[in-house]
Short mmCIF file of C-alpha atoms in Angstrom, two decimals:
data_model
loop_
_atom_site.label_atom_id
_atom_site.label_comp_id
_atom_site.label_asym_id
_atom_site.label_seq_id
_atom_site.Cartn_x
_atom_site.Cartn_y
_atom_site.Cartn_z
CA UNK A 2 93.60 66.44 146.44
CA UNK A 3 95.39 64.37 148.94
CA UNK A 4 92.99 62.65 151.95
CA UNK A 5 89.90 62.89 149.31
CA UNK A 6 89.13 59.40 149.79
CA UNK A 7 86.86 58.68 152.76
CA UNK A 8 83.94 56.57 153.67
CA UNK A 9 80.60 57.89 153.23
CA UNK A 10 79.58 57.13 156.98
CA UNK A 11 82.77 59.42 158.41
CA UNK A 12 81.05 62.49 156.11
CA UNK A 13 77.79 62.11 157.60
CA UNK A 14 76.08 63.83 154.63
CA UNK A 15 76.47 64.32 151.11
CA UNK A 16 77.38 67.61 150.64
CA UNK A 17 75.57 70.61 148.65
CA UNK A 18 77.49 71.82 145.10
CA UNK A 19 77.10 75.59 144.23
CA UNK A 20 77.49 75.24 140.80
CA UNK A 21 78.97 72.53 138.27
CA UNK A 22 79.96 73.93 134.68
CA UNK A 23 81.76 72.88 131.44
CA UNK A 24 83.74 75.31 129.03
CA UNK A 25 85.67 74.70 126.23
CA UNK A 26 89.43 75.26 125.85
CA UNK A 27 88.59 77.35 123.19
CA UNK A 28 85.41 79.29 123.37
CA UNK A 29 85.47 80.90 120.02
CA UNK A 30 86.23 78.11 118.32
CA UNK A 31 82.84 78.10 116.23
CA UNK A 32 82.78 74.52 115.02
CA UNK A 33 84.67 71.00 115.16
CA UNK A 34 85.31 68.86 112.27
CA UNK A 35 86.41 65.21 112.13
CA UNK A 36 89.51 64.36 113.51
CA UNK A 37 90.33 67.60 115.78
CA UNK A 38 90.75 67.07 119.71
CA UNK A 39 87.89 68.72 121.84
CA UNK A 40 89.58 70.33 125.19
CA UNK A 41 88.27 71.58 127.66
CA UNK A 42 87.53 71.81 131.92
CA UNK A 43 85.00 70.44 134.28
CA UNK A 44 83.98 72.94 137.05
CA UNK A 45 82.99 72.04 140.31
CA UNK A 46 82.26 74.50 143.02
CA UNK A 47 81.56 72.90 146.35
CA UNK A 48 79.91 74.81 149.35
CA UNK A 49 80.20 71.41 151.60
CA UNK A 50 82.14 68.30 151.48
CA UNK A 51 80.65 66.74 148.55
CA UNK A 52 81.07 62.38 148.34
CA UNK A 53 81.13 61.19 144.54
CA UNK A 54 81.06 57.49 143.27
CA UNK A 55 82.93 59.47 139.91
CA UNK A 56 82.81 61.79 137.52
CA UNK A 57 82.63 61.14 133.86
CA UNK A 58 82.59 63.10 130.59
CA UNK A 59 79.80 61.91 127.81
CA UNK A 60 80.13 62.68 124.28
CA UNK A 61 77.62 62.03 122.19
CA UNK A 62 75.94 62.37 118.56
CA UNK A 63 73.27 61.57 116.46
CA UNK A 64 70.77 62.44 114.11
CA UNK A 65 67.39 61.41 114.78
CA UNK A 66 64.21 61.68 112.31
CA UNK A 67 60.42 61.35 113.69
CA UNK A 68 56.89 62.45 113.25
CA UNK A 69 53.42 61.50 114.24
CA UNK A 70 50.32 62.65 115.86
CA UNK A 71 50.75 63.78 119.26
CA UNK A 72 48.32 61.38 120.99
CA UNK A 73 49.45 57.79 121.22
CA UNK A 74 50.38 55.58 118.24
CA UNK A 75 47.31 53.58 116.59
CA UNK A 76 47.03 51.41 114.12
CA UNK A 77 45.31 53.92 111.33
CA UNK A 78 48.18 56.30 111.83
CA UNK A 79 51.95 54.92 113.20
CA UNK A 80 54.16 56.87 114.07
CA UNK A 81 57.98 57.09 112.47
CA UNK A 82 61.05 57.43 113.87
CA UNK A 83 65.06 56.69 112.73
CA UNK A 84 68.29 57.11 114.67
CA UNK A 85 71.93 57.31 113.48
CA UNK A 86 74.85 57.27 115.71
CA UNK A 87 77.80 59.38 114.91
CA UNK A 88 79.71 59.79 118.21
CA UNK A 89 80.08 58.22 120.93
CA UNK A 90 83.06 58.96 123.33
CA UNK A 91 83.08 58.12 127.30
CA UNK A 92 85.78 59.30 129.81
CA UNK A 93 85.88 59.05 133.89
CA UNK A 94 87.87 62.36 134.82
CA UNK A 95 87.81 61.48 138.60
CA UNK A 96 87.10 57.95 140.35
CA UNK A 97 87.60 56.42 144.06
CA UNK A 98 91.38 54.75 144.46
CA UNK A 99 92.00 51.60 144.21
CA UNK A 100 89.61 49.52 147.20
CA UNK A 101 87.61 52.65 147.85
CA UNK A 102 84.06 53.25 146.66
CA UNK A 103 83.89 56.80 147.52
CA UNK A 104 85.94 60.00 146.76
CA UNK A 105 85.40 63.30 148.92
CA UNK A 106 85.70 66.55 147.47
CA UNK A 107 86.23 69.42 150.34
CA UNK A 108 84.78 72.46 149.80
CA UNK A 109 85.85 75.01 147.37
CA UNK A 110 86.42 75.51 143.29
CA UNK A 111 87.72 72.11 141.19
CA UNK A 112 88.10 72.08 137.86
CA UNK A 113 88.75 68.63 136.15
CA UNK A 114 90.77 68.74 132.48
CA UNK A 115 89.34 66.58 129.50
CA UNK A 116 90.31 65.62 126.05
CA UNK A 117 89.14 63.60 122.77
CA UNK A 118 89.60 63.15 119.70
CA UNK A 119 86.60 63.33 116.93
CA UNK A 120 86.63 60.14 114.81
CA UNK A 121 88.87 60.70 111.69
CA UNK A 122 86.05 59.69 109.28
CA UNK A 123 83.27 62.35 107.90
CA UNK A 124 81.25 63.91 110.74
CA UNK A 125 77.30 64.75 109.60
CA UNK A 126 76.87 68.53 110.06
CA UNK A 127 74.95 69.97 112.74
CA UNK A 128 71.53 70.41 111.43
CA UNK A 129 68.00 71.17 113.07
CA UNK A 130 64.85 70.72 111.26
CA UNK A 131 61.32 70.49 111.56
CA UNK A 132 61.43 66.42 111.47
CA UNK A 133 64.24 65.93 113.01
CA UNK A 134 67.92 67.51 113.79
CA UNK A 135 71.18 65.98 113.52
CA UNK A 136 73.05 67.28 116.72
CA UNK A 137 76.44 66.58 119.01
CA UNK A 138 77.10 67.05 123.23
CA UNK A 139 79.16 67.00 125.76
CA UNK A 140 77.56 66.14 129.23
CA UNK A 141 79.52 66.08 132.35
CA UNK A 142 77.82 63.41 134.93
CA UNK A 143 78.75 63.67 138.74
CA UNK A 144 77.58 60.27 140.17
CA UNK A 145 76.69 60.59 143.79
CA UNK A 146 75.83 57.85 146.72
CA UNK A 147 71.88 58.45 147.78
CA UNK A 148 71.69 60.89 145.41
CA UNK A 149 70.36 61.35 141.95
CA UNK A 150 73.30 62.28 139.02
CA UNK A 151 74.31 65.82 138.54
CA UNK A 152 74.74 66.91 135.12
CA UNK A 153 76.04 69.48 132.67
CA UNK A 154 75.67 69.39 129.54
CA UNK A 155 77.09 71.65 126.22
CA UNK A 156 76.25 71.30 122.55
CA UNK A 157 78.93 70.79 120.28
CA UNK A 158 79.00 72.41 116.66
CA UNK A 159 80.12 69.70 114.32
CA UNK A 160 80.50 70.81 110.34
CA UNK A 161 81.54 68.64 107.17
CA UNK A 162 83.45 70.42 105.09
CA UNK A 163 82.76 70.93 101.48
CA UNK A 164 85.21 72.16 99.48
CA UNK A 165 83.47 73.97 96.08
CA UNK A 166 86.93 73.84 94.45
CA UNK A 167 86.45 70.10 93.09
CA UNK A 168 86.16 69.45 89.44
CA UNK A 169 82.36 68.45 89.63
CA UNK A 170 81.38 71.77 91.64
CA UNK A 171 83.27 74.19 89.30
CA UNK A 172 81.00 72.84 86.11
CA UNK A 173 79.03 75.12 84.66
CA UNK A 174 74.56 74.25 84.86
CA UNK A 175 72.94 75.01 81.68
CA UNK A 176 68.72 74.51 81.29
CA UNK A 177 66.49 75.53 78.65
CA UNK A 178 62.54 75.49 78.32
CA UNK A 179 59.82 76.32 76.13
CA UNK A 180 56.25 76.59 77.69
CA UNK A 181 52.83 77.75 75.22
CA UNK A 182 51.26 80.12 76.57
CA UNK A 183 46.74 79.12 76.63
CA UNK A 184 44.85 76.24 75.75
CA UNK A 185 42.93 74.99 71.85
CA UNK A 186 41.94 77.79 70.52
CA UNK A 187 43.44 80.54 72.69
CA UNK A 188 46.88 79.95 72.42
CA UNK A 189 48.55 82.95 71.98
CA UNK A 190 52.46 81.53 71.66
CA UNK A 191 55.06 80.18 73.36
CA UNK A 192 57.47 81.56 76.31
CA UNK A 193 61.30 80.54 76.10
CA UNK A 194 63.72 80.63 78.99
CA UNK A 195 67.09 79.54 79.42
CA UNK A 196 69.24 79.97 82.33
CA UNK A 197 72.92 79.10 83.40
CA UNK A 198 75.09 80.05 86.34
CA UNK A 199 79.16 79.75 86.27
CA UNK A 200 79.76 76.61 88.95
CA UNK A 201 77.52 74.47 91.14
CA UNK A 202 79.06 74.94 94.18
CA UNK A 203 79.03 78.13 96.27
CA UNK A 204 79.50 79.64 99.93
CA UNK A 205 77.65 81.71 102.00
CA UNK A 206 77.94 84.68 101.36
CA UNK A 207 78.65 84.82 97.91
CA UNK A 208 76.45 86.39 95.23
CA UNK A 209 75.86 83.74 92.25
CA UNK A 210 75.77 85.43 88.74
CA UNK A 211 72.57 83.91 86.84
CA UNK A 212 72.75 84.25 82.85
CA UNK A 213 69.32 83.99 80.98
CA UNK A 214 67.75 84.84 78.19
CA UNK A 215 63.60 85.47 77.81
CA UNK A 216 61.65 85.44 74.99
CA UNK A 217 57.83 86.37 75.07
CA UNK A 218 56.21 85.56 71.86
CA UNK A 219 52.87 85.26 74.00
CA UNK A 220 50.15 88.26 74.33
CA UNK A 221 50.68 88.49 78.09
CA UNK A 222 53.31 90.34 79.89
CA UNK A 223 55.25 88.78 81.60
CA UNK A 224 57.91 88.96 84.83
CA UNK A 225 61.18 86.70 85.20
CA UNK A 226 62.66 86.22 89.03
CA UNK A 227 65.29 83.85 90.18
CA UNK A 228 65.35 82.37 93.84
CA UNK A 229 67.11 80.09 96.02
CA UNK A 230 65.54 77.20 97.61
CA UNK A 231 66.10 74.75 100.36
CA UNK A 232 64.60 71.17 100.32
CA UNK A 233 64.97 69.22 103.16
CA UNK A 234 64.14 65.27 102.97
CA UNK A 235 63.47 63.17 106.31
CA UNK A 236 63.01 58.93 106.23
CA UNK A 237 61.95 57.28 109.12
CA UNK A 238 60.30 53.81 109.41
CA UNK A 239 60.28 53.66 105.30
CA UNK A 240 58.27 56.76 104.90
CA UNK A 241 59.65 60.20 103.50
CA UNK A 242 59.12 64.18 104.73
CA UNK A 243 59.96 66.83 102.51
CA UNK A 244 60.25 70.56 103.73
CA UNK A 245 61.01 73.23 100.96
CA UNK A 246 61.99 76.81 102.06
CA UNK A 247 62.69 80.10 100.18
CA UNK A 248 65.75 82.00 101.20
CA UNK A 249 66.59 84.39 98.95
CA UNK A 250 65.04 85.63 95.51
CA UNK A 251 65.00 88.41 92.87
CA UNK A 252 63.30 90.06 90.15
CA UNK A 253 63.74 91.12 87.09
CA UNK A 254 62.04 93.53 84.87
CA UNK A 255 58.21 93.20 82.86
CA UNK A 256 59.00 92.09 79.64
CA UNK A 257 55.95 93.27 76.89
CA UNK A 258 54.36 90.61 74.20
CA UNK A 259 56.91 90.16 71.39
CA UNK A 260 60.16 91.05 73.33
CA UNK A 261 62.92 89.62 74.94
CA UNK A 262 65.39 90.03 77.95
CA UNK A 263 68.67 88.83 78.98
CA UNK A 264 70.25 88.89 81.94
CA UNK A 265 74.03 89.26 81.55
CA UNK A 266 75.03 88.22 85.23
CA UNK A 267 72.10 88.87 87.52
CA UNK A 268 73.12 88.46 91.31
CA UNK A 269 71.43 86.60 93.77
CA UNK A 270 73.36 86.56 96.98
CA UNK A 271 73.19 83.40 99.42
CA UNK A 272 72.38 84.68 102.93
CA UNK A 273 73.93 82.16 105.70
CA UNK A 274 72.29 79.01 105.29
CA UNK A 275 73.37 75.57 106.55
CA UNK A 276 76.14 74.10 104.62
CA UNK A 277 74.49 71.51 102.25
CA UNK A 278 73.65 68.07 104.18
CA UNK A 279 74.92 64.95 101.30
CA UNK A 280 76.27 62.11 103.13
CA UNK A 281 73.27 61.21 105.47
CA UNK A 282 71.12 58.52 105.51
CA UNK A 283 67.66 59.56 107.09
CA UNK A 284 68.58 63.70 106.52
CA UNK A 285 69.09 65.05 103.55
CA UNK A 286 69.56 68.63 102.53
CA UNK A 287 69.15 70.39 98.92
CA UNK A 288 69.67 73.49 97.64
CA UNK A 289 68.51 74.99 93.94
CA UNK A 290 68.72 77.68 91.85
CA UNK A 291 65.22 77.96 90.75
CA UNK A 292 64.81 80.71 87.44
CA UNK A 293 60.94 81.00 86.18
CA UNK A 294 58.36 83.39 84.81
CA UNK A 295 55.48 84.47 86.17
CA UNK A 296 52.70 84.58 83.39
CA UNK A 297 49.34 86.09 84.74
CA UNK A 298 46.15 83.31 84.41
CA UNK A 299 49.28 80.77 83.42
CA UNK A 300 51.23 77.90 85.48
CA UNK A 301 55.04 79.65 85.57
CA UNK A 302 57.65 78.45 83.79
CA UNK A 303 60.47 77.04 85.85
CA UNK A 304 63.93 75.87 85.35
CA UNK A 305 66.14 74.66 88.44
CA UNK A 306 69.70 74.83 88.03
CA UNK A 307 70.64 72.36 91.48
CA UNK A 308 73.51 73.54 93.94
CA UNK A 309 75.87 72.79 96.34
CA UNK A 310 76.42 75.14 99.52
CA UNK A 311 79.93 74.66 100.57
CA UNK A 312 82.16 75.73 103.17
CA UNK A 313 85.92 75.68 101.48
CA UNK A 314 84.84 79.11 98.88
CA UNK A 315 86.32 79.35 95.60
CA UNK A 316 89.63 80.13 94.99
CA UNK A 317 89.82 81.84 91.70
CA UNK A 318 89.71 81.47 88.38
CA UNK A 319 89.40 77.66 87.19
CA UNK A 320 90.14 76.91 83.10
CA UNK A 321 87.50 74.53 83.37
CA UNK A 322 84.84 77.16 83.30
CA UNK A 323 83.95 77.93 80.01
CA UNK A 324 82.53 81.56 78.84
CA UNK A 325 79.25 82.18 80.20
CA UNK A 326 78.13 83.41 77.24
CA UNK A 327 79.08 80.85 74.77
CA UNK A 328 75.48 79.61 74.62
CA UNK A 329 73.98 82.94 75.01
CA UNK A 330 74.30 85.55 71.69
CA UNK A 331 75.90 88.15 73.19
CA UNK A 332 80.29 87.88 72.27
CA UNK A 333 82.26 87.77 74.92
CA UNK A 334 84.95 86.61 73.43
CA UNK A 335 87.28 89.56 74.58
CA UNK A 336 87.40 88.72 77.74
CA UNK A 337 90.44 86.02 76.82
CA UNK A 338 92.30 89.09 74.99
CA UNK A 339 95.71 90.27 77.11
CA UNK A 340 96.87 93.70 76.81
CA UNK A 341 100.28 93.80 75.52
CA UNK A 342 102.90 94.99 78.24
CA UNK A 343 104.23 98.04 76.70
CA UNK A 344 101.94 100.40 74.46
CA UNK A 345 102.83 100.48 70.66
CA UNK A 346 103.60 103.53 69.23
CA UNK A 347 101.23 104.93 66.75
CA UNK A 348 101.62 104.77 63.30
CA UNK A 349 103.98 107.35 61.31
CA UNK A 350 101.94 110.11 59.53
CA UNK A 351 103.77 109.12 56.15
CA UNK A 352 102.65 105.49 56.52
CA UNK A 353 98.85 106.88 56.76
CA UNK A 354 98.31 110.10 54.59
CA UNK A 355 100.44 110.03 51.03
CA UNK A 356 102.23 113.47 49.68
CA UNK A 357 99.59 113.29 46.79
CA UNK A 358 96.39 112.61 48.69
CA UNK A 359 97.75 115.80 50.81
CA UNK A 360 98.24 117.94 47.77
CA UNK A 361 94.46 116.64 46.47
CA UNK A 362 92.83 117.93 49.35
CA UNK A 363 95.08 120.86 50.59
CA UNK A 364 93.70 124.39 48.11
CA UNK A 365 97.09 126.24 48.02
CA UNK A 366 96.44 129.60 50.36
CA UNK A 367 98.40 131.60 47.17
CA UNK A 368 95.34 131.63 44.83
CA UNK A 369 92.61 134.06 45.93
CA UNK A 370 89.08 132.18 47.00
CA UNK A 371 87.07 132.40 43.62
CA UNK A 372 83.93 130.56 45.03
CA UNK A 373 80.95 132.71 46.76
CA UNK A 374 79.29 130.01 48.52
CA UNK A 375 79.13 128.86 52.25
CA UNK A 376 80.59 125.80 51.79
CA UNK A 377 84.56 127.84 50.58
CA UNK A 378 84.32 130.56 53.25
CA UNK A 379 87.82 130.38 55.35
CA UNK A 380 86.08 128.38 57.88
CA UNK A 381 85.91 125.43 55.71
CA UNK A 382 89.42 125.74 54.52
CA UNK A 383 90.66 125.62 57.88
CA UNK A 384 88.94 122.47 58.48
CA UNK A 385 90.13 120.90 55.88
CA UNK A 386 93.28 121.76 56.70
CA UNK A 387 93.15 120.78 60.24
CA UNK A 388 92.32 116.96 58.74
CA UNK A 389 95.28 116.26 57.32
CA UNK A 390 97.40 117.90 60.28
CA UNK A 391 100.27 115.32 61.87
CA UNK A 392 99.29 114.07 65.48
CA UNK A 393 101.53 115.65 68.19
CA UNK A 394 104.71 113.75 68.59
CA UNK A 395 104.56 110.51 70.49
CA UNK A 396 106.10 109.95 74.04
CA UNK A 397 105.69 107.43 77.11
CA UNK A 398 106.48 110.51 79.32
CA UNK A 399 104.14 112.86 80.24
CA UNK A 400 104.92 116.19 79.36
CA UNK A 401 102.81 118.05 82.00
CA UNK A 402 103.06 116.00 84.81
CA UNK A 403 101.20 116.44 88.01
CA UNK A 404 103.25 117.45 91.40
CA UNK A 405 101.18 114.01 93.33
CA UNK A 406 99.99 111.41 91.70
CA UNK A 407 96.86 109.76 93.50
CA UNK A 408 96.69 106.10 92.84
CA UNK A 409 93.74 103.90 94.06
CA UNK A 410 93.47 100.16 94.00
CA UNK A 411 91.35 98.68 91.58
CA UNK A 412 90.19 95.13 91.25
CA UNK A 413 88.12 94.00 88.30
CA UNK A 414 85.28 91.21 88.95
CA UNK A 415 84.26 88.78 86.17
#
């Protein structure tokens, strides 16, 4: 923009700006993590010829923790508040040359390119709360003689990843508890639970299989349900807010006095939730697996199994993982049997039946039946007969085939 550059006594005024903006080089780019460049354009749209001392790019991030009554601080009740820096980045797009304090813009549509790298260690995700929020800009400032700053300003989606693949996510979370049922003399017996889900990490998305088993040797009837919970812990000024949310649950069936249930892969799928929040010092958030019983006139019985909401899902089958059944009664031992990859023929009818156990059972159709009852009518010879009849020769082909052969996909889920 060649003869920008002029004193702000030859404008006269400082111009009027129709609209400044910011947009990012990729718009549908949902989220940043550390170490990627952020791109994007500064947009300027002058109706007059606009003097600027510069303009510079601001990115910035932080999360912040705080709480306290809303009139001022006193002494009975202070106030907390914490602050962690993650990201701070400053860049001058456009400046004054060399010996000039002012840069003129004529009138018209600018746009101003920009570029930075995210620091190559761990980002905090993007989190807001109700005590505080963990969050991530980009402000444009235009700096202007007599003038107050212009600014635009866009917030940036920053996420850690969390990959669920990693040895101590893919171990298996066992509990078991036993809770009596009453108090002195009206106990009337105890209430056993025990719960276990495949891996401790999951995604959103994903629908967590829950084994358990329930026994009810009380006199109530009872109800088991399984839910997912969010905990979310805030320290500021060396005191500690905790927030716990439900966001997703299930139930199972009534179970009567003197019964059991089991559930043999109940799902409980995780509806999109923030990614879990680890690696923070003042924010902290938790998720659970929490599997209890409701007992009526009783405190519930609870078990919580904790886990880890990543963002990297599961990849497949890990030999780490043992059977999810191995503490449970049920056998599910079949589920490591192969089926061999070409049938075996079956058996020769020789091998099976003997000449003389066929001759033992067989009546020989010369003599005349001599019997009178039911049980020697020709019906009943027949089916004896039929018994001890050779299967139908074996083959791999089939002998009636059809003219089109409709094949579907099929997937199995374990």
């Amino acid at each position: 923009m060649g003869g920008e550059a002029r004193s702000a006594a030859a404008v006269g005024f400082e111009g009027r700006l129709k609209s400044l903006g910011l947009v990012f080089e990729d718009e549908r780019k949902g989220c940043y993590s550390s170490g990627e460049t952020v791109a994007g354009h500064v947009l300027l749209e002058a109706a007059e010829p606009v003097a600027l001392r510069a303009l510079r790019l601001e990115a910035q991030g932080r999360a912040t923790a705080a709480w306290g009554p809303s009139a001022p601080v006193s002494a009975v009740i202070p106030a907390a508040a914490s602050e962690v820096e993650y990201l701070n980045v400053r860049l001058r797009l456009r400046e004054p040359p060399a010996g000039e304090t002012i840069l003129l813009l004529q009138p018209g549509k600018h746009e101003f390119p920009f570029s930075f790298q995210l620091p190559s260690e761990p980002l905090v995700t993007s989190f807001t709360g109700k005590y505080g929020s963990i969050q991530y800009c980009v402000r444009a400032v235009l700096e202007r003689p007599k003038v107050p700053d212009e600014s635009v300003k866009r917030e940036l989606q920053v996420v850690n990843h969390i990959d669920v693949n990693t040895p101590a996510l893919l171990t298996p979370v066992l509990k078991a508890q036993e809770k009596m049922v009453g108090c002195w003399v009206f106990t009337s017996g105890p209430v056993s639970l025990s719960a276990k889900i495949e891996r401790k990490g999951y995604c959103n998305g994903e629908a967590i299989p829950i084994y358990a088993e329930i026994e009810n040797c009380s006199s109530r009837l009872i109800v088991p349900k399984a839910a997912i919970f969010q905990t979310q812990t805030y320290l500021a000024s060396g005191k500690t807010k905790t927030v716990r949310h439900m966001v997703a649950n299930v139930r199972g069936n009534h179970i009567a006095s003197g019964s059991m249930d089991t559930w043999n892969g109940k799902t409980l799928k995780i509806p999109p939730v923030t990614p879990s929040i680890l690696d923070c010092c003042i924010i902290r958030v938790d998720y659970s697996l929490a599997v209890y019983i409701h007992i009526p006139g009783a405190k519930k019985l609870m078990l919580e199994l904790p886990l880890v909401i990543g963002t990297i899902p599961y990849n497949g089958f890990s030999s780490r993982n043992s059977s999810i059944a191995s503490q449970f009664s049920m056998d599910m031992s079949w589920l490591t049997l192969t089926l061999p990859e070409q049938p075996e023929a079956p058996p020769n009818y020789a091998d099976v039946v003997s000449e003389e156990e066929f001759s033992r059972h067989v009546p020989s159709h010369a003599q005349p039946p001599t019997c009178e009852g039911e049980a020697c009518c020709p019906v009943f010879t027949c089916i004896q007969e039929f018994r001890f009849q050779p299967p139908p020769l074996y083959s791999e082909v089939d002998p009636h085939p059809r003219e089109v052969e409709e094949t579907q996909p099929v997937s199995f889920i374990l």
